mmCIF file of C-alpha atoms in Angstrom:
data_model
loop_
_atom_site.group_PDB
_atom_site.id
_atom_site.type_symbol
_atom_site.label_atom_id
_atom_site.label_comp_id
_atom_site.label_asym_id
_atom_site.label_seq_id
_atom_site.Cartn_x
_atom_site.Cartn_y
_atom_site.Cartn_z
ATOM 1 C CA ASN A 15 101.689 90.293 85.760
ATOM 2 C CA GLY A 16 102.376 90.777 82.628
ATOM 3 C CA TYR A 17 102.124 88.528 78.919
ATOM 4 C CA THR A 18 98.523 87.869 80.947
ATOM 5 C CA THR A 19 96.950 87.107 76.986
ATOM 6 C CA CYS A 20 100.300 84.907 76.177
ATOM 7 C CA MET A 21 97.959 81.765 75.646
ATOM 8 C CA TRP A 22 95.195 82.918 74.577
ATOM 9 C CA HIS A 23 97.538 84.830 71.521
ATOM 10 C CA ASN A 24 99.481 81.107 71.325
ATOM 11 C CA LEU A 25 95.658 78.659 70.941
ATOM 12 C CA LEU A 26 94.767 81.608 67.978
ATOM 13 C CA THR A 27 98.142 81.050 66.363
ATOM 14 C CA CYS A 28 99.203 77.367 66.508
ATOM 15 C CA ARG A 29 99.548 75.227 63.693
ATOM 16 C CA ILE A 30 97.810 72.192 64.817
ATOM 17 C CA LEU A 31 99.766 69.312 63.448
ATOM 18 C CA TYR A 32 97.530 66.411 64.842
ATOM 19 C CA ASP A 33 94.302 66.484 67.382
ATOM 20 C CA ARG A 34 92.744 63.676 67.184
ATOM 21 C CA ASP A 35 89.176 64.300 69.177
ATOM 22 C CA GLY A 36 89.185 68.083 67.731
ATOM 23 C CA ARG A 37 89.592 69.355 70.857
ATOM 24 C CA LEU A 38 92.555 71.333 69.927
ATOM 25 C CA ALA A 39 90.410 72.822 66.569
ATOM 26 C CA GLN A 40 87.180 73.308 68.807
ATOM 27 C CA ALA A 41 89.414 74.885 71.374
ATOM 28 C CA LYS A 42 90.650 78.173 69.191
ATOM 29 C CA GLU A 43 86.341 77.846 67.366
ATOM 30 C CA ARG A 44 85.865 78.532 71.081
ATOM 31 C CA PHE A 45 88.515 81.645 71.846
ATOM 32 C CA ASP A 46 88.653 83.079 68.521
ATOM 33 C CA VAL A 47 86.656 86.130 69.518
ATOM 34 C CA PRO A 48 86.871 89.562 69.817
ATOM 35 C CA TYR A 49 89.191 91.869 72.962
ATOM 36 C CA PRO A 50 87.089 91.232 75.710
ATOM 37 C CA TYR A 51 86.325 95.190 77.110
ATOM 38 C CA ALA A 52 86.212 93.662 80.805
ATOM 39 C CA LEU A 53 89.357 91.919 79.881
ATOM 40 C CA LYS A 54 90.929 95.308 78.854
ATOM 41 C CA GLU A 55 90.005 97.948 82.078
ATOM 42 C CA ALA A 56 91.601 95.385 84.292
ATOM 43 C CA ILE A 57 94.626 94.591 82.547
ATOM 44 C CA LEU A 58 95.099 98.483 82.020
ATOM 45 C CA ARG A 59 93.661 98.932 85.763
ATOM 46 C CA ARG A 60 96.874 96.440 87.133
ATOM 47 C CA SER A 61 99.513 96.799 84.554
ATOM 48 C CA HIS A 62 99.847 100.174 85.494
ATOM 49 C CA ALA A 63 99.054 100.338 89.524
ATOM 50 C CA LEU A 64 102.088 97.740 88.497
ATOM 51 C CA LEU A 65 104.392 100.380 86.366
ATOM 52 C CA SER A 66 103.919 103.562 88.551
ATOM 53 C CA ASP A 67 100.591 103.951 90.640
ATOM 54 C CA SER A 68 100.687 101.608 93.676
ATOM 55 C CA LEU A 69 103.142 100.658 96.772
ATOM 56 C CA PRO A 70 105.964 99.128 96.088
ATOM 57 C CA SER A 71 105.727 100.343 92.426
ATOM 58 C CA TYR A 72 108.446 99.192 89.578
ATOM 59 C CA GLU A 73 109.148 102.626 89.012
ATOM 60 C CA GLY A 74 110.184 103.303 92.476
ATOM 61 C CA GLN A 75 112.076 99.502 93.485
ATOM 62 C CA ILE A 76 113.787 100.814 89.895
ATOM 63 C CA GLN A 77 114.930 104.249 90.933
ATOM 64 C CA LYS A 78 115.700 102.509 94.380
ATOM 65 C CA ALA A 79 117.737 100.107 92.745
ATOM 66 C CA ALA A 80 119.203 102.199 89.995
ATOM 67 C CA LYS A 81 120.316 105.121 93.282
ATOM 68 C CA ARG A 82 122.294 102.467 94.984
ATOM 69 C CA GLY A 83 123.978 101.011 92.433
ATOM 70 C CA ASP A 84 122.513 97.993 92.267
ATOM 71 C CA LEU A 85 122.346 96.277 88.862
ATOM 72 C CA VAL A 86 121.039 92.859 89.310
ATOM 73 C CA SER A 87 117.786 94.322 91.407
ATOM 74 C CA LEU A 88 118.629 97.035 88.015
ATOM 75 C CA ASN A 89 117.947 94.418 85.988
ATOM 76 C CA HIS A 90 115.683 92.128 87.728
ATOM 77 C CA ARG A 91 112.941 94.634 88.667
ATOM 78 C CA THR A 92 112.793 96.391 85.165
ATOM 79 C CA ALA A 93 112.207 93.138 83.591
ATOM 80 C CA ALA A 94 108.958 93.239 85.606
ATOM 81 C CA PHE A 95 108.349 96.642 83.993
ATOM 82 C CA LEU A 96 108.837 96.011 81.171
ATOM 83 C CA GLU A 97 106.502 92.597 81.298
ATOM 84 C CA SER A 98 103.803 95.046 82.660
ATOM 85 C CA TYR A 99 104.633 98.116 80.117
ATOM 86 C CA PHE A 100 104.384 95.168 76.887
ATOM 87 C CA ASP A 101 100.759 93.633 78.780
ATOM 88 C CA LEU A 102 99.593 96.985 78.618
ATOM 89 C CA LEU A 103 100.158 98.379 75.455
ATOM 90 C CA PHE A 104 99.156 95.625 73.369
ATOM 91 C CA ALA A 105 95.900 95.454 76.103
ATOM 92 C CA LEU A 106 95.592 98.954 75.387
ATOM 93 C CA ASN A 107 95.612 98.187 71.460
ATOM 94 C CA GLU A 108 93.215 94.981 72.185
ATOM 95 C CA GLN A 109 95.904 92.881 71.287
ATOM 96 C CA THR A 110 97.139 89.067 72.371
ATOM 97 C CA HIS A 111 100.582 88.744 73.978
ATOM 98 C CA PRO A 112 103.427 87.366 71.926
ATOM 99 C CA GLY A 113 105.589 86.138 73.422
ATOM 100 C CA GLU A 114 108.674 88.221 74.921
ATOM 101 C CA LYS A 115 110.664 87.575 72.043
ATOM 102 C CA ARG A 116 110.340 91.031 69.245
ATOM 103 C CA LEU A 117 108.437 93.156 71.854
ATOM 104 C CA VAL A 118 109.165 96.402 70.503
ATOM 105 C CA GLN A 119 108.927 95.624 66.777
ATOM 106 C CA LEU A 120 105.270 93.908 67.217
ATOM 107 C CA CYS A 121 103.869 96.490 68.638
ATOM 108 C CA ARG A 122 105.273 98.829 66.029
ATOM 109 C CA GLU A 123 103.375 96.226 63.259
ATOM 110 C CA ARG A 124 100.805 95.431 64.962
ATOM 111 C CA CYS A 125 99.631 98.961 67.911
ATOM 112 C CA ALA A 126 98.259 101.763 66.688
ATOM 113 C CA ILE A 127 98.689 103.162 70.088
ATOM 114 C CA LEU A 128 101.558 103.381 70.971
ATOM 115 C CA PRO A 129 103.538 106.243 73.671
ATOM 116 C CA GLU A 130 104.995 109.639 71.419
ATOM 117 C CA ARG A 131 108.661 108.235 71.673
ATOM 118 C CA PHE A 132 108.546 104.883 71.421
ATOM 119 C CA GLU A 133 111.354 103.461 70.455
ATOM 120 C CA GLU A 134 113.697 106.002 70.972
ATOM 121 C CA ASN A 135 112.988 106.546 74.707
ATOM 122 C CA LEU A 136 113.336 103.012 75.198
ATOM 123 C CA ASP A 137 116.283 103.278 73.312
ATOM 124 C CA GLN A 138 117.671 105.341 75.893
ATOM 125 C CA PHE A 139 116.378 103.696 78.418
ATOM 126 C CA PHE A 140 118.413 101.179 77.662
ATOM 127 C CA SER A 141 121.300 102.544 76.710
ATOM 128 C CA HIS A 142 121.900 104.045 80.503
ATOM 129 C CA LEU A 143 121.000 101.094 82.566
ATOM 130 C CA PHE A 144 124.034 99.792 83.447
ATOM 131 C CA SER A 145 126.340 102.514 82.014
ATOM 132 C CA ALA A 146 124.474 105.071 83.333
ATOM 133 C CA PRO A 147 122.424 104.351 86.273
ATOM 134 C CA GLU A 148 121.377 107.265 87.750
ATOM 135 C CA ARG A 149 119.946 108.234 84.424
ATOM 136 C CA VAL A 150 117.635 105.978 84.766
ATOM 137 C CA PRO A 151 115.053 107.418 87.085
ATOM 138 C CA GLU A 152 114.463 109.863 84.675
ATOM 139 C CA ASP A 153 114.394 107.849 81.925
ATOM 140 C CA LEU A 154 111.745 106.274 83.700
ATOM 141 C CA ARG A 155 109.639 109.213 83.817
ATOM 142 C CA ARG A 156 109.761 109.570 80.566
ATOM 143 C CA ILE A 157 108.573 106.221 79.135
ATOM 144 C CA LEU A 158 105.652 106.596 81.871
ATOM 145 C CA THR A 159 104.869 110.391 80.971
ATOM 146 C CA ALA A 160 104.325 109.535 77.009
ATOM 147 C CA LEU A 161 101.525 106.145 78.126
ATOM 148 C CA SER A 162 99.828 108.315 80.640
ATOM 149 C CA PRO A 163 97.542 110.121 77.491
ATOM 150 C CA LEU A 164 96.542 106.764 76.090
ATOM 151 C CA LEU A 165 95.658 105.141 79.405
ATOM 152 C CA PRO A 166 91.814 105.625 80.628
#
């Protein structure tokens, strides 16, 4: 869950410093292919279910943690939610997942398809996460509602 194409991304973007038998170069060439449609569909289906369409979804887990004021659980479930959320966004745009750093910036630069108010919704969510956890379910719903029209 999350980071599903990160190893592929690393393979495609790595700089070969030493490759005695040429195996890494061969792998880079072999996997330099268009984004497979079946992979995209699988990531979208799985990530969407994890975010809000399954029991227990990350949305439900985050809501429960926020309601009981369990900040450790809230942090943990939010990290899992974000892993799947960004994995879904990169797959939606047929982009390999670049890892865990600068994801908002990389989405802005590489993803033509993003939810309305993408950054604003995330910023609001983060501003409430620990200072006003009672507002987190509403913020989360806003993120998911903006995502919904982009999904098949």
